[in-house]
PDB file of C-alpha atoms in Angstrom:
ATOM      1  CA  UNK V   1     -80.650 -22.621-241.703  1.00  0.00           C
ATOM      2  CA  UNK V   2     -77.592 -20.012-241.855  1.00  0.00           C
ATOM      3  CA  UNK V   3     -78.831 -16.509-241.220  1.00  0.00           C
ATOM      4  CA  UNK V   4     -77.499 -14.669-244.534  1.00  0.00           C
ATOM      5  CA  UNK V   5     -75.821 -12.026-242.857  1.00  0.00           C
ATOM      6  CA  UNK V   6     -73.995 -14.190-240.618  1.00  0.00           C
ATOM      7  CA  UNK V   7     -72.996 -15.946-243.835  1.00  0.00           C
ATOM      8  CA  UNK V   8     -71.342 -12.789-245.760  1.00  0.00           C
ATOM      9  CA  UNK V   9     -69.215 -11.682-242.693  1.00  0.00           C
ATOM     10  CA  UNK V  10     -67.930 -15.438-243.008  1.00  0.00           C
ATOM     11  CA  UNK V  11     -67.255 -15.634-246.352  1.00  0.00           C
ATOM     12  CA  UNK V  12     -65.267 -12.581-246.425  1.00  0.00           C
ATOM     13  CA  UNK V  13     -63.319 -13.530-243.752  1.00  0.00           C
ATOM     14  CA  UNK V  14     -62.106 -17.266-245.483  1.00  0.00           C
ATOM     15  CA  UNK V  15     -61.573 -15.228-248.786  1.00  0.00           C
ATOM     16  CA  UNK V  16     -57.611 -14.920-248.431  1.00  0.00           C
ATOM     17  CA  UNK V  17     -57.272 -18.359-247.978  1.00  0.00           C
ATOM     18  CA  UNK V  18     -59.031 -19.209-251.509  1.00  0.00           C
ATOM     19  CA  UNK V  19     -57.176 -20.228-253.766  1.00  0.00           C
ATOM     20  CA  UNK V  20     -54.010 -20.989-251.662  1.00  0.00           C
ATOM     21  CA  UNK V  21     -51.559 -23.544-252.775  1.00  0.00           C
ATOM     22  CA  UNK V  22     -49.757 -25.019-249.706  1.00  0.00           C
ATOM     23  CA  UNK V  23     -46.664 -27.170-249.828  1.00  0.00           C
ATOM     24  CA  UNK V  24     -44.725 -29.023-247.019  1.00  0.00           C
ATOM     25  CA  UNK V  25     -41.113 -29.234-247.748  1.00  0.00           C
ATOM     26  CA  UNK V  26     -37.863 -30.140-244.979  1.00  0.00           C
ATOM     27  CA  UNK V  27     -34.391 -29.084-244.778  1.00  0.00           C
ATOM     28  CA  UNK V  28     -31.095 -29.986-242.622  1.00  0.00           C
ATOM     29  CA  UNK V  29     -29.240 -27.105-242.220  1.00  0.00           C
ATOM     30  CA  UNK V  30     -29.683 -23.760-243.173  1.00  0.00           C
ATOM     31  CA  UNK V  31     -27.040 -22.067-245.543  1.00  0.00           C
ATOM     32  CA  UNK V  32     -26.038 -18.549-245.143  1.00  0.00           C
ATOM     33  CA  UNK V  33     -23.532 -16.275-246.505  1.00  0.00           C
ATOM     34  CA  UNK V  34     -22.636 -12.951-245.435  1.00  0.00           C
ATOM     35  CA  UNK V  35     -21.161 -10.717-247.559  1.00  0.00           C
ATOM     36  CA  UNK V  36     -18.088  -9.033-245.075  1.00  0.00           C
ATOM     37  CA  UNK V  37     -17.615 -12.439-242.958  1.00  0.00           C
ATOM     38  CA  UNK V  38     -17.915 -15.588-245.278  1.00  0.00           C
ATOM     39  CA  UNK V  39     -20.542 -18.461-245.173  1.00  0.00           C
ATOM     40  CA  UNK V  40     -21.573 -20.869-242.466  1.00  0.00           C
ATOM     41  CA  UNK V  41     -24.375 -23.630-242.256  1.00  0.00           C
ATOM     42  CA  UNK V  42     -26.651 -24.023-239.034  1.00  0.00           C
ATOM     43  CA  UNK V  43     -28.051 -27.223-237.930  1.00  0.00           C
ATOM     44  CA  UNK V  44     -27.465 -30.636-236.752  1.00  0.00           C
ATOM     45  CA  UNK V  45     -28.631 -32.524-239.992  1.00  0.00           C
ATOM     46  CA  UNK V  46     -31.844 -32.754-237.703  1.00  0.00           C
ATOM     47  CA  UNK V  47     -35.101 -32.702-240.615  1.00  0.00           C
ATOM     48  CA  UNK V  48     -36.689 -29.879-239.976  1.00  0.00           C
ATOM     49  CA  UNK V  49     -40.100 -28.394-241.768  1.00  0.00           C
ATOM     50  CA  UNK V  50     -40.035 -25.778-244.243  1.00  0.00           C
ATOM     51  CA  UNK V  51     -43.831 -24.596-245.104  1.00  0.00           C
ATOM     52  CA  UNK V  52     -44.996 -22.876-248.006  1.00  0.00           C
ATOM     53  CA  UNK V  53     -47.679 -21.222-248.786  1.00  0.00           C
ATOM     54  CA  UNK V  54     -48.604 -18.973-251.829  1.00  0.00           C
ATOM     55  CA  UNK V  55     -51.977 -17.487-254.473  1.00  0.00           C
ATOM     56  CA  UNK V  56     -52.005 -15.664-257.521  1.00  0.00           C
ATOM     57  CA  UNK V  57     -50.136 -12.095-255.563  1.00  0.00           C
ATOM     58  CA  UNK V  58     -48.408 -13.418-252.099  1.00  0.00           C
ATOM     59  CA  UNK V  59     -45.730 -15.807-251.432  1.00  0.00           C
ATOM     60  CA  UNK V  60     -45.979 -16.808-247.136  1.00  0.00           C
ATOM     61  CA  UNK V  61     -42.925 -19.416-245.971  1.00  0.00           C
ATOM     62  CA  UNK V  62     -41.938 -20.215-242.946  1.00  0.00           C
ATOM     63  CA  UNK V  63     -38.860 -22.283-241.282  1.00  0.00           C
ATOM     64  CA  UNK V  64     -40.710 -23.411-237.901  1.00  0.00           C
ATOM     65  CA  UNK V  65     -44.094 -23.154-236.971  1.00  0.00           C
ATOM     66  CA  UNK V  66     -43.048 -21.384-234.377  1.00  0.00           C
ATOM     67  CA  UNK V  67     -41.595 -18.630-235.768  1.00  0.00           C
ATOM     68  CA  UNK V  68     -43.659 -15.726-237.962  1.00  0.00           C
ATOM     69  CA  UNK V  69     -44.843 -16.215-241.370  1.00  0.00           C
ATOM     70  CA  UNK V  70     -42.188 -14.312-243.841  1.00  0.00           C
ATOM     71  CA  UNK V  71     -44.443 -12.587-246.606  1.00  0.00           C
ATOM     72  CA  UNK V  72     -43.285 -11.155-249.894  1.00  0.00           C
ATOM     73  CA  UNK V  73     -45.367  -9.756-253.490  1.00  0.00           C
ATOM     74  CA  UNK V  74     -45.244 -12.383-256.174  1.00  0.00           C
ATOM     75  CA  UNK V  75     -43.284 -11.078-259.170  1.00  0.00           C
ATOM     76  CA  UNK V  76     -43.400 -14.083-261.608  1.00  0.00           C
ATOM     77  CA  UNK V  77     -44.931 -17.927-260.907  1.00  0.00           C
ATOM     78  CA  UNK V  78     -43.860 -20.383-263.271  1.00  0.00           C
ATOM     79  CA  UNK V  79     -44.486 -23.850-262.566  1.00  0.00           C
ATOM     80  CA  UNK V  80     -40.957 -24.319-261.984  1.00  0.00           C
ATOM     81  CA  UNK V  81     -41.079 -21.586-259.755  1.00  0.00           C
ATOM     82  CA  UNK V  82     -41.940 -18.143-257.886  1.00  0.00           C
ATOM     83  CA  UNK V  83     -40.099 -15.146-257.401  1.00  0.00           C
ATOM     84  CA  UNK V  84     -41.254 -12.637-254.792  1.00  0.00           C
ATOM     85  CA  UNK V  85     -40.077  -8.987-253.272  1.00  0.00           C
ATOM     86  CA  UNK V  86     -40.412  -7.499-249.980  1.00  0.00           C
ATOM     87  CA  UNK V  87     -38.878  -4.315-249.338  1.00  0.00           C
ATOM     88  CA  UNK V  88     -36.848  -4.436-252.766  1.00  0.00           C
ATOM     89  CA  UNK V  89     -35.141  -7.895-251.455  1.00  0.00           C
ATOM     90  CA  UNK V  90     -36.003 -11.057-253.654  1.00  0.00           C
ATOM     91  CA  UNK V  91     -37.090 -14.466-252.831  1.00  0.00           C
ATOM     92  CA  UNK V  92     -37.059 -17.236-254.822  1.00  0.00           C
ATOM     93  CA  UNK V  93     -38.620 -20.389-254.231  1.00  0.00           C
ATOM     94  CA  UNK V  94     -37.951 -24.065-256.604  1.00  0.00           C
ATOM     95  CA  UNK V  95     -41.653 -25.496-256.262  1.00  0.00           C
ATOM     96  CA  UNK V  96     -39.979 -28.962-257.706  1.00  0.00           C
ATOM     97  CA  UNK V  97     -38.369 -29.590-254.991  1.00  0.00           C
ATOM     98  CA  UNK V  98     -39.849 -27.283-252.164  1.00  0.00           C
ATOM     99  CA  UNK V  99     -36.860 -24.939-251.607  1.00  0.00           C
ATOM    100  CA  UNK V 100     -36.088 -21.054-251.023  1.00  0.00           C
ATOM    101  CA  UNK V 101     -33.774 -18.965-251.507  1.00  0.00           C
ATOM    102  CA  UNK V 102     -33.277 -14.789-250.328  1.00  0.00           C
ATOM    103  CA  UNK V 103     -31.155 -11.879-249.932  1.00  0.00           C
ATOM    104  CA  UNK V 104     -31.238  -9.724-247.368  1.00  0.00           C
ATOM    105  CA  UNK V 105     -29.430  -6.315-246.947  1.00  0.00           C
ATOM    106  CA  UNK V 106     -28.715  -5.555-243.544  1.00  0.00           C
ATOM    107  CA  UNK V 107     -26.145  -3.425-241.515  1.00  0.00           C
ATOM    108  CA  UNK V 108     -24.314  -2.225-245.435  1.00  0.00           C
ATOM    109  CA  UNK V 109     -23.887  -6.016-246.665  1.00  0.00           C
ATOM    110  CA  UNK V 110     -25.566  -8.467-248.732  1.00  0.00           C
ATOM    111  CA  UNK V 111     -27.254 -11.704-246.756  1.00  0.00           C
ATOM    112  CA  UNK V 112     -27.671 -14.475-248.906  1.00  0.00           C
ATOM    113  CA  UNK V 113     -30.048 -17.775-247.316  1.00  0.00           C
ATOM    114  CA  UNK V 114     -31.248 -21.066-248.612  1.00  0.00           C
ATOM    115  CA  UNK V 115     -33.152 -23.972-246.790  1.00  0.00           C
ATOM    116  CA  UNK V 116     -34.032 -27.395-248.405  1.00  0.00           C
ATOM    117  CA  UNK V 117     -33.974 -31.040-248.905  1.00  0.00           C
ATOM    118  CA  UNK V 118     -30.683 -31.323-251.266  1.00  0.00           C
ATOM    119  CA  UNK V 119     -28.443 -29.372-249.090  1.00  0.00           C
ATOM    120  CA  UNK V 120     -25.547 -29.862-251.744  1.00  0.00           C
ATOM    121  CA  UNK V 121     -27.328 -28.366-254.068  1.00  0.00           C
ATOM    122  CA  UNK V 122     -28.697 -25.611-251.702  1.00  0.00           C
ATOM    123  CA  UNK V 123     -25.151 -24.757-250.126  1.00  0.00           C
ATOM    124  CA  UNK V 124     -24.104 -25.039-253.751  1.00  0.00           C
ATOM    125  CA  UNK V 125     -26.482 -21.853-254.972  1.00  0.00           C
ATOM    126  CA  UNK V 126     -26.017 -20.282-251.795  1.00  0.00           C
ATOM    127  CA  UNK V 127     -22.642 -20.100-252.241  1.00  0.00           C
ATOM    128  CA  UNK V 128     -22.898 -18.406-256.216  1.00  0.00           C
ATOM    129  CA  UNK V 129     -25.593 -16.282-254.952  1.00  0.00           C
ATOM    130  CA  UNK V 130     -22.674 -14.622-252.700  1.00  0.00           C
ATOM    131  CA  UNK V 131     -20.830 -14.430-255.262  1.00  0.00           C
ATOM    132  CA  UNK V 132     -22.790 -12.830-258.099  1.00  0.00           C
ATOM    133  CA  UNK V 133     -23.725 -10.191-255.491  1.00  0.00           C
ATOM    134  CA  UNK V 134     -19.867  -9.514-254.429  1.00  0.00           C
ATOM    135  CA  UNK V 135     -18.672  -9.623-258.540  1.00  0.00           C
ATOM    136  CA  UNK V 136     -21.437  -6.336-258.494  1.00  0.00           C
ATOM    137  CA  UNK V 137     -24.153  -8.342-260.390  1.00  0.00           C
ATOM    138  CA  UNK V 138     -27.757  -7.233-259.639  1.00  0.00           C
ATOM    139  CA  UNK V 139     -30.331  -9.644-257.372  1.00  0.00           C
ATOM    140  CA  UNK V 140     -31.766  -9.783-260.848  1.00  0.00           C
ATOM    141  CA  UNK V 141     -28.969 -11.723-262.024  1.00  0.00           C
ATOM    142  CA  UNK V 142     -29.213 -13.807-259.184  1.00  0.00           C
ATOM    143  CA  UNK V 143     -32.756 -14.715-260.142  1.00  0.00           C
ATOM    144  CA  UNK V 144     -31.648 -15.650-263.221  1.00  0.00           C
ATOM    145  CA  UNK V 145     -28.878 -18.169-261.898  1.00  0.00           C
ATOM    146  CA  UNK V 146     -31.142 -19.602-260.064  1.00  0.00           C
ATOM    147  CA  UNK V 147     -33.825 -19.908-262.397  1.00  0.00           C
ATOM    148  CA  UNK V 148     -31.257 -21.531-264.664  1.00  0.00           C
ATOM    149  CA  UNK V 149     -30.185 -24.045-262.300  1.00  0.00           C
ATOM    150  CA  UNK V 150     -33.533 -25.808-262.260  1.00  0.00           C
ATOM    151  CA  UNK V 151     -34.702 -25.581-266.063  1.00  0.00           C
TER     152      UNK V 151
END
């Protein structure tokens, strides 16, 4: 029989994990533009993991198990998709087809990134991400487009 106060200290403990919806996606190459320099891909078309994670407030993700967890504040889940902030930079992730998207602000320019399994499609939004930043349109807007490109 479980002593009951060994029980509450464990239950507390597996609490963040409740709840959790976990999804294993892949990608090729990673798509980046910068907004000074231009836009590149990484990668050798070598399938690569791409882990998700998420509950009803925090959106984890992760490129490589062997790199840190990314984590970001949910802002909206639809069941198309999520879109998350950390340090007023958005995330967006399609949970159809198990691929995200961010900005990043580094160094006085705009960092847009995307990893999936239709890299097309990925490089595609990527590449209008850039853009809507550079024509002065808000992340916001960027949301938007990309919430529009999968509904």
């Amino acid at each position: 029989m479980i002593n009951r106060w060994l029980f509450i200290p464990l239950s507390i403990i597996s609490l963040p994990n409740y709840g959790q919806i976990s999804i294993k996606s892949h990608y090729l190459k990673t798509y980046h533009c910068h907004q000074n320099t231009g836009c590149n891909a990484y990668g050798d078309d070598i399938k690569q993991d791409l882990f998700i994670r998420y509950n009803d407030q925090t959106l984890f993700w992760t490129k490589s198990i062997y790199e840190d967890w990314k984590r970001s504040e949910i802002r909206k889940v639809s069941d198309n998709y999520i879109i998350s902030l950390e340090d007023e930079l958005y995330s967006f992730v399609d949970l159809k087809r198990g691929t995200i998207y961010y900005i990043d602000f580094f160094k006085d320019a705009y960092h847009t990134w995307g990893f999936g399994p239709d890299t097309v499609q990925v490089k595609n939004n990527v590449l209008m991400m850039m853009k809507l930043l550079k024509d002065h349109r808000t992340q916001k807007d960027v949301m938007q487009f990309l919430i529009d490109q999968i509904e």
